[in-house]
Amino acid sequence: MIEPKLRFKADDGSQFPEWEEKTIDEVAECLDNKRVPVNSEERKKRVGVIPYYGAGGIQGYIDDYLFDEELVLLLEDGDAFDDFQTKSIAQYVTGKSWVNNHAHVLRANGNSYFLFASLEHKDIRRWTQLAGASRKKLLKDSMLKITINMPSLAEQQKIAEFLSTIDTVIEKQKETVSAWEECKKGVMQKLFSQEVRFKADDGSDFPEWEEKKLGDICKTFSGGTPKSGEARYYDNGTISFIRSGEIHDDKTELRITNDGLNESSAKMVDIGDILYALYGATSGEVDISKIKGAINQAILCIRPLNDFNRKFIVEILRYNKETILRTYLQGGQGNLSAQIIQSLVFDFPCVAEQQKIADCLSSLDEVIEKQKATLAAWEELKKGLLQQMFV
């Protein structure tokens, strides 16, 4: 067994015993026989405060419970097995809970949190098998044979307390990020409802806001996709190809060639252009492009005219996202289009007040991004520690 790089010592300074490789059935009791699924109709009738767990974590809340103790839940099926480094494949549960038949239920013989930490990002793919064309499944018999390295109970306790402390910091930082995001939403509501108005630098009032149709103050166009399977459109391409799920990103997964651009409907956008997702899972998402590249047909590029502020337009579209989707995507069906976006009507202040609003919201964005960076740093620290502890 490979020795962990990071070890704790006993309170008297002595070294704890060496870790031992054990299987799950040696360190935990499996309680799969007690898990019970709840169908969607039952769940509607039983909405409550008890968390209902499945393979993907909390599935909802009901009014009854199966367990009332510390448990470790391990995915039985799902796509997270192949993305274990970024997605958690285990859950640590305390108190009352209900678990369906898509998560294995384990009661640790030792420290529950240590068992959870050992499994949270473990590569268990060799214990899984295909169920259907591509979906992987972790059967109970295979799950019980998964091997993990176990220290003494005393060292388990020290490691669990240490990681719990970091997790507490991470959760508080997540709450901080959420609080700032809620703060921004509140500020946007007051600004766009005109409950709060800025004044000019000389203290005078700005003019009243005027109703404008987006198509009258912006130029718009969408792109296209080079024919798939045509190697010369993609191989060794140097042009970033932006898809709707990448409008917030600073890099793309795909690149296309000049032939791919020139022989298709793909269109080039510049850094600073407004990108709006027209359809798919990201419908209504909007941002200012961080990439110079080509866009596909699912993205609308918006370029303001006559000095209208890009950031202001992005924020007013973002603020009205749910209204737009609710109005034009009935029951989640259908697509947005250039014509729909061009027809949207909003109240606009003068350019100078647009700039002040944009600057205000940009300042909040900077705070949010710094808080997110702090969160990412803590998460990266935990990931590094886990790699040192759980080899």
mmCIF file of C-alpha atoms in Angstrom:
data_model
loop_
_atom_site.group_PDB
_atom_site.id
_atom_site.type_symbol
_atom_site.label_atom_id
_atom_site.label_comp_id
_atom_site.label_asym_id
_atom_site.label_seq_id
_atom_site.Cartn_x
_atom_site.Cartn_y
_atom_site.Cartn_z
ATOM 1 C CA MET A 1 0.000 0.000 0.000
ATOM 2 C CA ILE A 2 1.284 3.494 -0.925
ATOM 3 C CA GLU A 3 1.729 5.629 2.175
ATOM 4 C CA PRO A 4 -0.175 8.969 2.251
ATOM 5 C CA LYS A 5 2.058 12.039 1.943
ATOM 6 C CA LEU A 6 0.181 13.905 4.681
ATOM 7 C CA ARG A 7 -0.146 12.230 8.069
ATOM 8 C CA PHE A 8 -1.357 13.347 11.489
ATOM 9 C CA LYS A 9 0.330 12.498 14.762
ATOM 10 C CA ALA A 10 -1.163 11.497 18.091
ATOM 11 C CA ASP A 11 -1.624 14.110 20.814
ATOM 12 C CA ASP A 12 1.569 12.909 22.519
ATOM 13 C CA GLY A 13 3.541 13.385 19.293
ATOM 14 C CA SER A 14 3.840 9.704 18.498
ATOM 15 C CA GLN A 15 3.178 8.254 15.051
ATOM 16 C CA PHE A 16 -0.152 6.600 14.440
ATOM 17 C CA PRO A 17 -0.122 3.007 13.123
ATOM 18 C CA GLU A 18 0.289 2.409 9.397
ATOM 19 C CA TRP A 19 -2.826 2.576 7.252
ATOM 20 C CA GLU A 20 -4.391 -0.662 6.073
ATOM 21 C CA GLU A 21 -6.189 -1.418 2.830
ATOM 22 C CA LYS A 22 -9.735 -2.576 3.504
ATOM 23 C CA THR A 23 -12.901 -3.185 1.508
ATOM 24 C CA ILE A 24 -16.120 -1.292 2.160
ATOM 25 C CA ASP A 25 -17.800 -4.372 3.591
ATOM 26 C CA GLU A 26 -15.022 -4.451 6.233
ATOM 27 C CA VAL A 27 -15.500 -0.834 7.337
ATOM 28 C CA ALA A 28 -19.235 -0.214 6.927
ATOM 29 C CA GLU A 29 -22.638 -1.843 7.129
ATOM 30 C CA CYS A 30 -24.758 -1.643 3.985
ATOM 31 C CA LEU A 31 -28.363 -0.555 4.606
ATOM 32 C CA ASP A 32 -29.607 -0.778 1.020
ATOM 33 C CA ASN A 33 -32.527 -2.943 2.090
ATOM 34 C CA LYS A 34 -34.025 0.057 3.904
ATOM 35 C CA ARG A 35 -34.055 2.532 1.019
ATOM 36 C CA VAL A 36 -37.413 3.210 -0.635
ATOM 37 C CA PRO A 37 -38.203 5.237 -3.787
ATOM 38 C CA VAL A 38 -40.906 7.902 -3.763
ATOM 39 C CA ASN A 39 -42.617 8.565 -7.089
ATOM 40 C CA SER A 40 -43.327 12.102 -8.263
ATOM 41 C CA GLU A 41 -47.044 11.952 -7.472
ATOM 42 C CA GLU A 42 -46.385 10.792 -3.918
ATOM 43 C CA ARG A 43 -43.755 13.489 -3.480
ATOM 44 C CA LYS A 44 -46.265 16.201 -4.413
ATOM 45 C CA LYS A 45 -48.564 14.958 -1.656
ATOM 46 C CA ARG A 46 -45.803 14.637 0.911
ATOM 47 C CA VAL A 47 -43.880 17.893 0.649
ATOM 48 C CA GLY A 48 -42.149 18.560 3.949
ATOM 49 C CA VAL A 49 -38.769 19.352 5.523
ATOM 50 C CA ILE A 50 -37.073 15.931 5.444
ATOM 51 C CA PRO A 51 -34.368 15.754 2.714
ATOM 52 C CA TYR A 52 -34.981 13.097 0.071
ATOM 53 C CA TYR A 53 -31.714 11.763 -1.406
ATOM 54 C CA GLY A 54 -30.920 9.966 -4.643
ATOM 55 C CA ALA A 55 -27.863 9.487 -6.835
ATOM 56 C CA GLY A 56 -27.575 13.219 -7.458
ATOM 57 C CA GLY A 57 -27.821 14.409 -3.862
ATOM 58 C CA ILE A 58 -30.985 15.984 -2.467
ATOM 59 C CA GLN A 59 -33.932 15.288 -4.782
ATOM 60 C CA GLY A 60 -36.473 17.251 -2.729
ATOM 61 C CA TYR A 61 -38.178 17.307 0.666
ATOM 62 C CA ILE A 62 -40.957 15.103 2.043
ATOM 63 C CA ASP A 63 -42.746 14.698 5.367
ATOM 64 C CA ASP A 64 -41.388 11.309 6.430
ATOM 65 C CA TYR A 65 -37.994 9.708 7.055
ATOM 66 C CA LEU A 66 -36.287 6.329 6.896
ATOM 67 C CA PHE A 67 -33.073 7.165 8.729
ATOM 68 C CA ASP A 68 -32.057 9.347 11.646
ATOM 69 C CA GLU A 69 -28.275 9.009 11.955
ATOM 70 C CA GLU A 70 -24.928 9.653 10.298
ATOM 71 C CA LEU A 71 -24.741 7.955 6.904
ATOM 72 C CA VAL A 72 -22.567 7.901 3.819
ATOM 73 C CA LEU A 73 -24.422 7.675 0.492
ATOM 74 C CA LEU A 74 -22.612 6.406 -2.595
ATOM 75 C CA LEU A 75 -23.925 6.728 -6.167
ATOM 76 C CA GLU A 76 -25.399 3.573 -7.633
ATOM 77 C CA ASP A 77 -25.729 4.966 -11.163
ATOM 78 C CA GLY A 78 -25.104 8.146 -13.111
ATOM 79 C CA ASP A 79 -22.497 9.878 -15.245
ATOM 80 C CA ALA A 80 -20.472 11.258 -12.303
ATOM 81 C CA PHE A 81 -18.367 8.057 -12.219
ATOM 82 C CA ASP A 82 -16.445 9.404 -15.227
ATOM 83 C CA ASP A 83 -16.203 12.909 -13.759
ATOM 84 C CA PHE A 84 -15.236 11.941 -10.223
ATOM 85 C CA GLN A 85 -12.485 14.570 -9.957
ATOM 86 C CA THR A 86 -14.937 17.474 -10.175
ATOM 87 C CA LYS A 87 -18.216 15.841 -9.138
ATOM 88 C CA SER A 88 -18.842 14.248 -5.777
ATOM 89 C CA ILE A 89 -19.876 10.601 -5.977
ATOM 90 C CA ALA A 90 -20.651 10.418 -2.234
ATOM 91 C CA GLN A 91 -22.823 12.303 0.253
ATOM 92 C CA TYR A 92 -22.390 12.762 4.003
ATOM 93 C CA VAL A 93 -25.805 12.768 5.699
ATOM 94 C CA THR A 94 -26.762 13.480 9.290
ATOM 95 C CA GLY A 95 -30.151 13.493 11.003
ATOM 96 C CA LYS A 96 -33.457 12.537 9.433
ATOM 97 C CA SER A 97 -33.422 11.524 5.774
ATOM 98 C CA TRP A 98 -35.142 9.436 3.108
ATOM 99 C CA VAL A 99 -33.052 7.631 0.471
ATOM 100 C CA ASN A 100 -34.295 6.193 -2.825
ATOM 101 C CA ASN A 101 -32.908 3.189 -4.680
ATOM 102 C CA HIS A 102 -30.264 5.101 -6.655
ATOM 103 C CA ALA A 103 -27.785 5.620 -3.811
ATOM 104 C CA HIS A 104 -26.106 2.972 -1.685
ATOM 105 C CA VAL A 105 -26.556 3.582 2.051
ATOM 106 C CA LEU A 106 -23.560 2.935 4.334
ATOM 107 C CA ARG A 107 -23.258 3.074 8.112
ATOM 108 C CA ALA A 108 -19.563 3.433 8.957
ATOM 109 C CA ASN A 109 -17.998 1.238 11.608
ATOM 110 C CA GLY A 110 -15.489 4.019 12.250
ATOM 111 C CA ASN A 111 -15.705 7.748 11.530
ATOM 112 C CA SER A 112 -18.517 8.491 9.046
ATOM 113 C CA TYR A 113 -16.996 11.713 7.778
ATOM 114 C CA PHE A 114 -13.662 10.017 7.106
ATOM 115 C CA LEU A 115 -15.421 7.321 5.069
ATOM 116 C CA PHE A 116 -17.235 10.020 3.104
ATOM 117 C CA ALA A 117 -13.979 11.923 2.451
ATOM 118 C CA SER A 118 -12.317 8.698 1.299
ATOM 119 C CA LEU A 119 -15.054 8.089 -1.267
ATOM 120 C CA GLU A 120 -16.088 11.602 -2.323
ATOM 121 C CA HIS A 121 -13.734 11.812 -5.337
ATOM 122 C CA LYS A 122 -12.459 8.237 -5.550
ATOM 123 C CA ASP A 123 -12.004 6.637 -8.966
ATOM 124 C CA ILE A 124 -14.298 3.615 -8.679
ATOM 125 C CA ARG A 125 -14.819 3.042 -12.390
ATOM 126 C CA ARG A 126 -13.254 -0.442 -12.324
ATOM 127 C CA TRP A 127 -15.995 -1.559 -9.930
ATOM 128 C CA THR A 128 -18.817 -0.294 -12.180
ATOM 129 C CA GLN A 129 -20.452 -1.931 -15.180
ATOM 130 C CA LEU A 130 -22.511 -0.723 -18.117
ATOM 131 C CA ALA A 131 -26.282 -0.725 -17.702
ATOM 132 C CA GLY A 132 -27.654 -0.099 -21.165
ATOM 133 C CA ALA A 133 -25.791 1.647 -23.967
ATOM 134 C CA SER A 134 -23.674 4.036 -21.919
ATOM 135 C CA ARG A 135 -24.975 4.463 -18.367
ATOM 136 C CA LYS A 136 -22.736 2.984 -15.683
ATOM 137 C CA LYS A 137 -24.025 1.221 -12.603
ATOM 138 C CA LEU A 138 -22.366 0.280 -9.317
ATOM 139 C CA LEU A 139 -23.975 -2.941 -8.135
ATOM 140 C CA LYS A 140 -24.079 -3.739 -4.422
ATOM 141 C CA ASP A 141 -21.754 -6.747 -4.597
ATOM 142 C CA SER A 142 -19.144 -4.723 -6.500
ATOM 143 C CA MET A 143 -19.601 -1.705 -4.227
ATOM 144 C CA LEU A 144 -18.778 -3.784 -1.138
ATOM 145 C CA LYS A 145 -15.478 -4.838 -2.739
ATOM 146 C CA ILE A 146 -14.248 -1.249 -3.285
ATOM 147 C CA THR A 147 -10.924 -0.830 -1.487
ATOM 148 C CA ILE A 148 -9.983 2.179 0.628
ATOM 149 C CA ASN A 149 -6.995 2.911 2.833
ATOM 150 C CA MET A 150 -7.941 3.152 6.505
ATOM 151 C CA PRO A 151 -5.932 4.625 9.383
ATOM 152 C CA SER A 152 -6.637 3.999 13.046
ATOM 153 C CA LEU A 153 -9.885 5.363 14.452
ATOM 154 C CA ALA A 154 -7.977 8.104 16.293
ATOM 155 C CA GLU A 155 -6.321 9.320 13.083
ATOM 156 C CA GLN A 156 -9.628 9.055 11.223
ATOM 157 C CA GLN A 157 -11.074 11.426 13.819
ATOM 158 C CA LYS A 158 -8.269 13.965 13.395
ATOM 159 C CA ILE A 159 -8.541 13.898 9.606
ATOM 160 C CA ALA A 160 -12.344 14.195 9.748
ATOM 161 C CA GLU A 161 -12.178 17.191 12.095
ATOM 162 C CA PHE A 162 -9.569 18.861 9.881
ATOM 163 C CA LEU A 163 -11.557 18.381 6.666
ATOM 164 C CA SER A 164 -14.812 19.349 8.386
ATOM 165 C CA THR A 165 -13.224 22.664 9.346
ATOM 166 C CA ILE A 166 -12.273 23.331 5.720
ATOM 167 C CA ASP A 167 -15.738 22.310 4.554
ATOM 168 C CA THR A 168 -17.265 24.770 7.017
ATOM 169 C CA VAL A 169 -15.116 27.556 5.553
ATOM 170 C CA ILE A 170 -16.130 26.532 2.030
ATOM 171 C CA GLU A 171 -19.841 26.493 2.920
ATOM 172 C CA LYS A 172 -19.591 29.927 4.542
ATOM 173 C CA GLN A 173 -17.804 31.236 1.459
ATOM 174 C CA LYS A 174 -20.590 29.825 -0.741
ATOM 175 C CA GLU A 175 -23.067 31.697 1.447
ATOM 176 C CA THR A 176 -21.011 34.872 1.001
ATOM 177 C CA VAL A 177 -21.069 34.480 -2.792
ATOM 178 C CA SER A 178 -24.833 33.885 -2.714
ATOM 179 C CA ALA A 179 -25.367 36.911 -0.467
ATOM 180 C CA TRP A 180 -23.504 39.198 -2.871
ATOM 181 C CA GLU A 181 -25.406 37.766 -5.844
ATOM 182 C CA GLU A 182 -28.684 38.439 -4.028
ATOM 183 C CA CYS A 183 -27.454 41.942 -3.220
ATOM 184 C CA LYS A 184 -26.831 42.575 -6.909
ATOM 185 C CA LYS A 185 -30.339 41.315 -7.774
ATOM 186 C CA GLY A 186 -31.798 43.738 -5.247
ATOM 187 C CA VAL A 187 -29.788 46.647 -6.623
ATOM 188 C CA MET A 188 -30.860 45.778 -10.177
ATOM 189 C CA GLN A 189 -34.511 45.700 -9.125
ATOM 190 C CA LYS A 190 -34.273 49.188 -7.617
ATOM 191 C CA LEU A 191 -32.315 50.609 -10.562
ATOM 192 C CA PHE A 192 -34.386 49.154 -13.394
ATOM 193 C CA SER A 193 -37.680 49.978 -11.671
ATOM 194 C CA GLN A 194 -36.308 53.547 -11.313
ATOM 195 C CA GLU A 195 -36.979 53.460 -7.573
ATOM 196 C CA VAL A 196 -33.379 54.664 -7.270
ATOM 197 C CA ARG A 197 -31.994 57.194 -9.728
ATOM 198 C CA PHE A 198 -28.490 58.546 -10.265
ATOM 199 C CA LYS A 199 -27.784 62.235 -10.673
ATOM 200 C CA ALA A 200 -25.403 63.979 -13.042
ATOM 201 C CA ASP A 201 -21.949 64.956 -11.808
ATOM 202 C CA ASP A 202 -23.146 68.513 -11.275
ATOM 203 C CA GLY A 203 -26.001 67.286 -9.058
ATOM 204 C CA SER A 204 -28.745 67.866 -11.601
ATOM 205 C CA ASP A 205 -31.395 65.311 -12.500
ATOM 206 C CA PHE A 206 -30.964 63.180 -15.565
ATOM 207 C CA PRO A 207 -33.765 63.214 -18.170
ATOM 208 C CA GLU A 208 -36.661 60.779 -17.830
ATOM 209 C CA TRP A 209 -36.128 57.305 -19.229
ATOM 210 C CA GLU A 210 -37.471 56.624 -22.722
ATOM 211 C CA GLU A 211 -38.993 53.476 -24.162
ATOM 212 C CA LYS A 212 -36.826 51.920 -26.866
ATOM 213 C CA LYS A 213 -37.101 48.809 -29.014
ATOM 214 C CA LEU A 214 -33.898 46.820 -28.937
ATOM 215 C CA GLY A 215 -33.889 46.411 -32.706
ATOM 216 C CA ASP A 216 -33.855 50.220 -33.100
ATOM 217 C CA ILE A 217 -30.728 50.733 -31.005
ATOM 218 C CA CYS A 218 -28.722 47.595 -31.858
ATOM 219 C CA LYS A 219 -27.433 45.700 -34.851
ATOM 220 C CA THR A 220 -27.857 41.929 -34.497
ATOM 221 C CA PHE A 221 -26.769 38.780 -36.329
ATOM 222 C CA SER A 222 -26.398 35.075 -35.598
ATOM 223 C CA GLY A 223 -24.011 32.482 -36.993
ATOM 224 C CA GLY A 224 -23.945 28.913 -38.210
ATOM 225 C CA THR A 225 -22.084 25.624 -37.938
ATOM 226 C CA PRO A 226 -19.650 24.239 -40.507
ATOM 227 C CA LYS A 227 -20.665 20.796 -41.779
ATOM 228 C CA SER A 228 -19.752 18.173 -39.219
ATOM 229 C CA GLY A 229 -17.492 15.414 -40.437
ATOM 230 C CA GLU A 230 -15.764 17.728 -42.916
ATOM 231 C CA ALA A 231 -12.177 17.448 -41.650
ATOM 232 C CA ARG A 232 -10.867 20.514 -43.446
ATOM 233 C CA TYR A 233 -13.376 22.684 -41.552
ATOM 234 C CA TYR A 234 -12.044 21.618 -38.154
ATOM 235 C CA ASP A 235 -8.613 19.959 -38.278
ATOM 236 C CA ASN A 236 -5.845 22.327 -37.155
ATOM 237 C CA GLY A 237 -8.370 25.156 -36.926
ATOM 238 C CA THR A 238 -7.202 28.413 -35.370
ATOM 239 C CA ILE A 239 -10.544 30.248 -35.038
ATOM 240 C CA SER A 240 -12.348 29.831 -31.715
ATOM 241 C CA PHE A 241 -15.834 28.431 -32.341
ATOM 242 C CA ILE A 242 -18.224 29.725 -29.668
ATOM 243 C CA ARG A 243 -21.303 27.659 -28.828
ATOM 244 C CA SER A 244 -24.184 28.818 -26.648
ATOM 245 C CA GLY A 245 -22.872 27.051 -23.550
ATOM 246 C CA GLU A 246 -19.600 28.981 -23.840
ATOM 247 C CA ILE A 247 -20.757 32.600 -23.952
ATOM 248 C CA HIS A 248 -19.430 33.223 -20.414
ATOM 249 C CA ASP A 249 -16.063 31.532 -21.065
ATOM 250 C CA ASP A 250 -12.662 32.816 -22.128
ATOM 251 C CA LYS A 251 -11.872 29.783 -24.296
ATOM 252 C CA THR A 252 -13.722 27.288 -26.479
ATOM 253 C CA GLU A 253 -13.617 23.539 -26.869
ATOM 254 C CA LEU A 254 -13.732 23.654 -30.679
ATOM 255 C CA ARG A 255 -11.797 25.580 -33.284
ATOM 256 C CA ILE A 256 -12.561 25.907 -36.987
ATOM 257 C CA THR A 257 -10.479 26.709 -40.036
ATOM 258 C CA ASN A 258 -10.787 29.640 -42.445
ATOM 259 C CA ASP A 259 -12.532 27.275 -44.848
ATOM 260 C CA GLY A 260 -14.986 26.326 -42.100
ATOM 261 C CA LEU A 261 -15.735 30.010 -41.526
ATOM 262 C CA ASN A 262 -15.927 31.080 -45.164
ATOM 263 C CA GLU A 263 -17.936 28.088 -46.413
ATOM 264 C CA SER A 264 -20.595 28.136 -43.697
ATOM 265 C CA SER A 265 -22.953 30.593 -42.001
ATOM 266 C CA ALA A 266 -20.603 31.019 -39.047
ATOM 267 C CA LYS A 267 -19.968 34.690 -38.264
ATOM 268 C CA MET A 268 -17.093 36.391 -36.463
ATOM 269 C CA VAL A 269 -17.569 38.356 -33.239
ATOM 270 C CA ASP A 270 -15.103 40.531 -31.372
ATOM 271 C CA ILE A 271 -14.136 40.754 -27.736
ATOM 272 C CA GLY A 272 -16.690 43.118 -26.202
ATOM 273 C CA ASP A 273 -19.628 42.060 -28.369
ATOM 274 C CA ILE A 274 -22.834 41.055 -26.575
ATOM 275 C CA LEU A 275 -23.629 37.355 -26.990
ATOM 276 C CA TYR A 276 -27.179 36.105 -26.365
ATOM 277 C CA ALA A 277 -28.126 32.393 -26.261
ATOM 278 C CA LEU A 278 -31.237 31.836 -28.387
ATOM 279 C CA TYR A 279 -32.067 28.217 -27.638
ATOM 280 C CA GLY A 280 -31.055 25.072 -25.841
ATOM 281 C CA ALA A 281 -30.365 24.650 -22.139
ATOM 282 C CA THR A 282 -28.812 28.129 -21.977
ATOM 283 C CA SER A 283 -31.699 30.075 -23.591
ATOM 284 C CA GLY A 284 -31.734 33.650 -22.353
ATOM 285 C CA GLU A 285 -28.159 33.644 -21.055
ATOM 286 C CA VAL A 286 -26.264 36.785 -22.017
ATOM 287 C CA ASP A 287 -22.751 38.139 -21.578
ATOM 288 C CA ILE A 288 -20.044 40.288 -23.096
ATOM 289 C CA SER A 289 -17.723 38.124 -25.176
ATOM 290 C CA LYS A 290 -14.229 37.500 -23.834
ATOM 291 C CA ILE A 291 -13.262 35.813 -27.102
ATOM 292 C CA LYS A 292 -12.690 36.848 -30.689
ATOM 293 C CA GLY A 293 -14.145 33.971 -32.650
ATOM 294 C CA ALA A 294 -17.006 32.563 -34.694
ATOM 295 C CA ILE A 295 -20.541 31.951 -33.399
ATOM 296 C CA ASN A 296 -23.045 29.286 -34.293
ATOM 297 C CA GLN A 297 -26.761 29.605 -35.042
ATOM 298 C CA ALA A 298 -27.750 29.354 -31.362
ATOM 299 C CA ILE A 299 -26.079 32.680 -30.531
ATOM 300 C CA LEU A 300 -27.217 36.179 -31.387
ATOM 301 C CA CYS A 301 -24.543 38.858 -31.483
ATOM 302 C CA ILE A 302 -25.834 42.269 -30.344
ATOM 303 C CA ARG A 303 -23.896 45.445 -31.189
ATOM 304 C CA PRO A 304 -25.307 48.688 -29.727
ATOM 305 C CA LEU A 305 -25.620 51.808 -31.897
ATOM 306 C CA ASN A 306 -25.252 55.485 -31.017
ATOM 307 C CA ASP A 307 -23.155 54.951 -27.848
ATOM 308 C CA PHE A 308 -25.766 52.860 -26.052
ATOM 309 C CA ASN A 309 -23.943 51.124 -23.200
ATOM 310 C CA ARG A 310 -23.118 47.430 -23.727
ATOM 311 C CA LYS A 311 -23.011 46.601 -20.037
ATOM 312 C CA PHE A 312 -26.374 48.293 -19.434
ATOM 313 C CA ILE A 313 -27.974 46.276 -22.262
ATOM 314 C CA VAL A 314 -26.491 43.023 -20.926
ATOM 315 C CA GLU A 315 -27.806 43.732 -17.429
ATOM 316 C CA ILE A 316 -31.312 44.734 -18.509
ATOM 317 C CA LEU A 317 -31.539 41.541 -20.612
ATOM 318 C CA ARG A 318 -30.245 39.510 -17.674
ATOM 319 C CA TYR A 319 -32.713 41.169 -15.297
ATOM 320 C CA ASN A 320 -35.614 40.372 -17.647
ATOM 321 C CA LYS A 321 -34.492 36.829 -18.533
ATOM 322 C CA GLU A 322 -37.308 34.968 -16.761
ATOM 323 C CA THR A 323 -39.969 37.290 -18.203
ATOM 324 C CA ILE A 324 -38.587 36.779 -21.716
ATOM 325 C CA LEU A 325 -38.494 32.986 -21.375
ATOM 326 C CA ARG A 326 -41.936 32.851 -19.777
ATOM 327 C CA THR A 327 -43.404 34.992 -22.575
ATOM 328 C CA TYR A 328 -41.792 33.348 -25.582
ATOM 329 C CA LEU A 329 -40.990 29.784 -24.534
ATOM 330 C CA GLN A 330 -44.345 28.286 -23.625
ATOM 331 C CA GLY A 331 -43.840 25.370 -21.250
ATOM 332 C CA GLY A 332 -40.140 25.472 -22.001
ATOM 333 C CA GLN A 333 -40.809 24.624 -25.663
ATOM 334 C CA GLY A 334 -39.668 26.535 -28.727
ATOM 335 C CA ASN A 335 -36.747 28.821 -29.411
ATOM 336 C CA LEU A 336 -35.967 32.477 -29.108
ATOM 337 C CA SER A 337 -35.057 34.240 -32.339
ATOM 338 C CA ALA A 338 -33.410 37.387 -33.603
ATOM 339 C CA GLN A 339 -36.858 38.813 -34.382
ATOM 340 C CA ILE A 340 -38.062 38.230 -30.815
ATOM 341 C CA ILE A 341 -34.990 39.859 -29.282
ATOM 342 C CA GLN A 342 -35.151 42.785 -31.700
ATOM 343 C CA SER A 343 -38.803 43.356 -30.763
ATOM 344 C CA LEU A 344 -38.120 43.611 -27.009
ATOM 345 C CA VAL A 345 -38.983 47.008 -25.561
ATOM 346 C CA PHE A 346 -37.302 48.450 -22.459
ATOM 347 C CA ASP A 347 -37.058 51.817 -20.744
ATOM 348 C CA PHE A 348 -33.617 53.382 -21.278
ATOM 349 C CA PRO A 349 -32.025 56.313 -19.458
ATOM 350 C CA CYS A 350 -29.720 58.725 -21.232
ATOM 351 C CA VAL A 351 -26.237 57.427 -22.109
ATOM 352 C CA ALA A 352 -24.634 59.183 -19.132
ATOM 353 C CA GLU A 353 -27.003 57.521 -16.652
ATOM 354 C CA GLN A 354 -26.578 54.181 -18.440
ATOM 355 C CA GLN A 355 -22.850 54.534 -17.754
ATOM 356 C CA LYS A 356 -23.372 55.213 -14.054
ATOM 357 C CA ILE A 357 -25.660 52.191 -13.729
ATOM 358 C CA ALA A 358 -23.185 50.042 -15.647
ATOM 359 C CA ASP A 359 -20.320 51.202 -13.412
ATOM 360 C CA CYS A 360 -22.349 50.429 -10.278
ATOM 361 C CA LEU A 361 -23.201 46.908 -11.418
ATOM 362 C CA SER A 362 -19.646 46.318 -12.643
ATOM 363 C CA SER A 363 -18.374 47.183 -9.164
ATOM 364 C CA LEU A 364 -20.695 44.563 -7.687
ATOM 365 C CA ASP A 365 -19.524 42.063 -10.316
ATOM 366 C CA GLU A 366 -15.919 42.669 -9.241
ATOM 367 C CA VAL A 367 -16.795 41.904 -5.624
ATOM 368 C CA ILE A 368 -18.689 38.752 -6.655
ATOM 369 C CA GLU A 369 -15.805 37.550 -8.824
ATOM 370 C CA LYS A 370 -13.327 38.091 -5.981
ATOM 371 C CA GLN A 371 -15.568 36.121 -3.628
ATOM 372 C CA LYS A 372 -15.865 33.349 -6.218
ATOM 373 C CA ALA A 373 -12.088 33.333 -6.616
ATOM 374 C CA THR A 374 -11.721 32.930 -2.848
ATOM 375 C CA LEU A 375 -14.190 30.046 -2.933
ATOM 376 C CA ALA A 376 -12.302 28.402 -5.815
ATOM 377 C CA ALA A 377 -9.021 28.770 -3.888
ATOM 378 C CA TRP A 378 -10.469 27.017 -0.832
ATOM 379 C CA GLU A 379 -11.926 24.251 -3.013
ATOM 380 C CA GLU A 380 -8.567 23.816 -4.742
ATOM 381 C CA LEU A 381 -6.829 23.682 -1.363
ATOM 382 C CA LYS A 382 -9.184 20.940 -0.200
ATOM 383 C CA LYS A 383 -8.641 19.034 -3.439
ATOM 384 C CA GLY A 384 -4.866 19.201 -2.928
ATOM 385 C CA LEU A 385 -5.151 18.027 0.675
ATOM 386 C CA LEU A 386 -7.341 15.110 -0.346
ATOM 387 C CA GLN A 387 -4.741 14.085 -2.913
ATOM 388 C CA GLN A 388 -2.096 14.180 -0.181
ATOM 389 C CA MET A 389 -4.210 12.149 2.229
ATOM 390 C CA PHE A 390 -6.041 9.687 0.014
ATOM 391 C CA VAL A 391 -3.510 8.294 -2.445
#
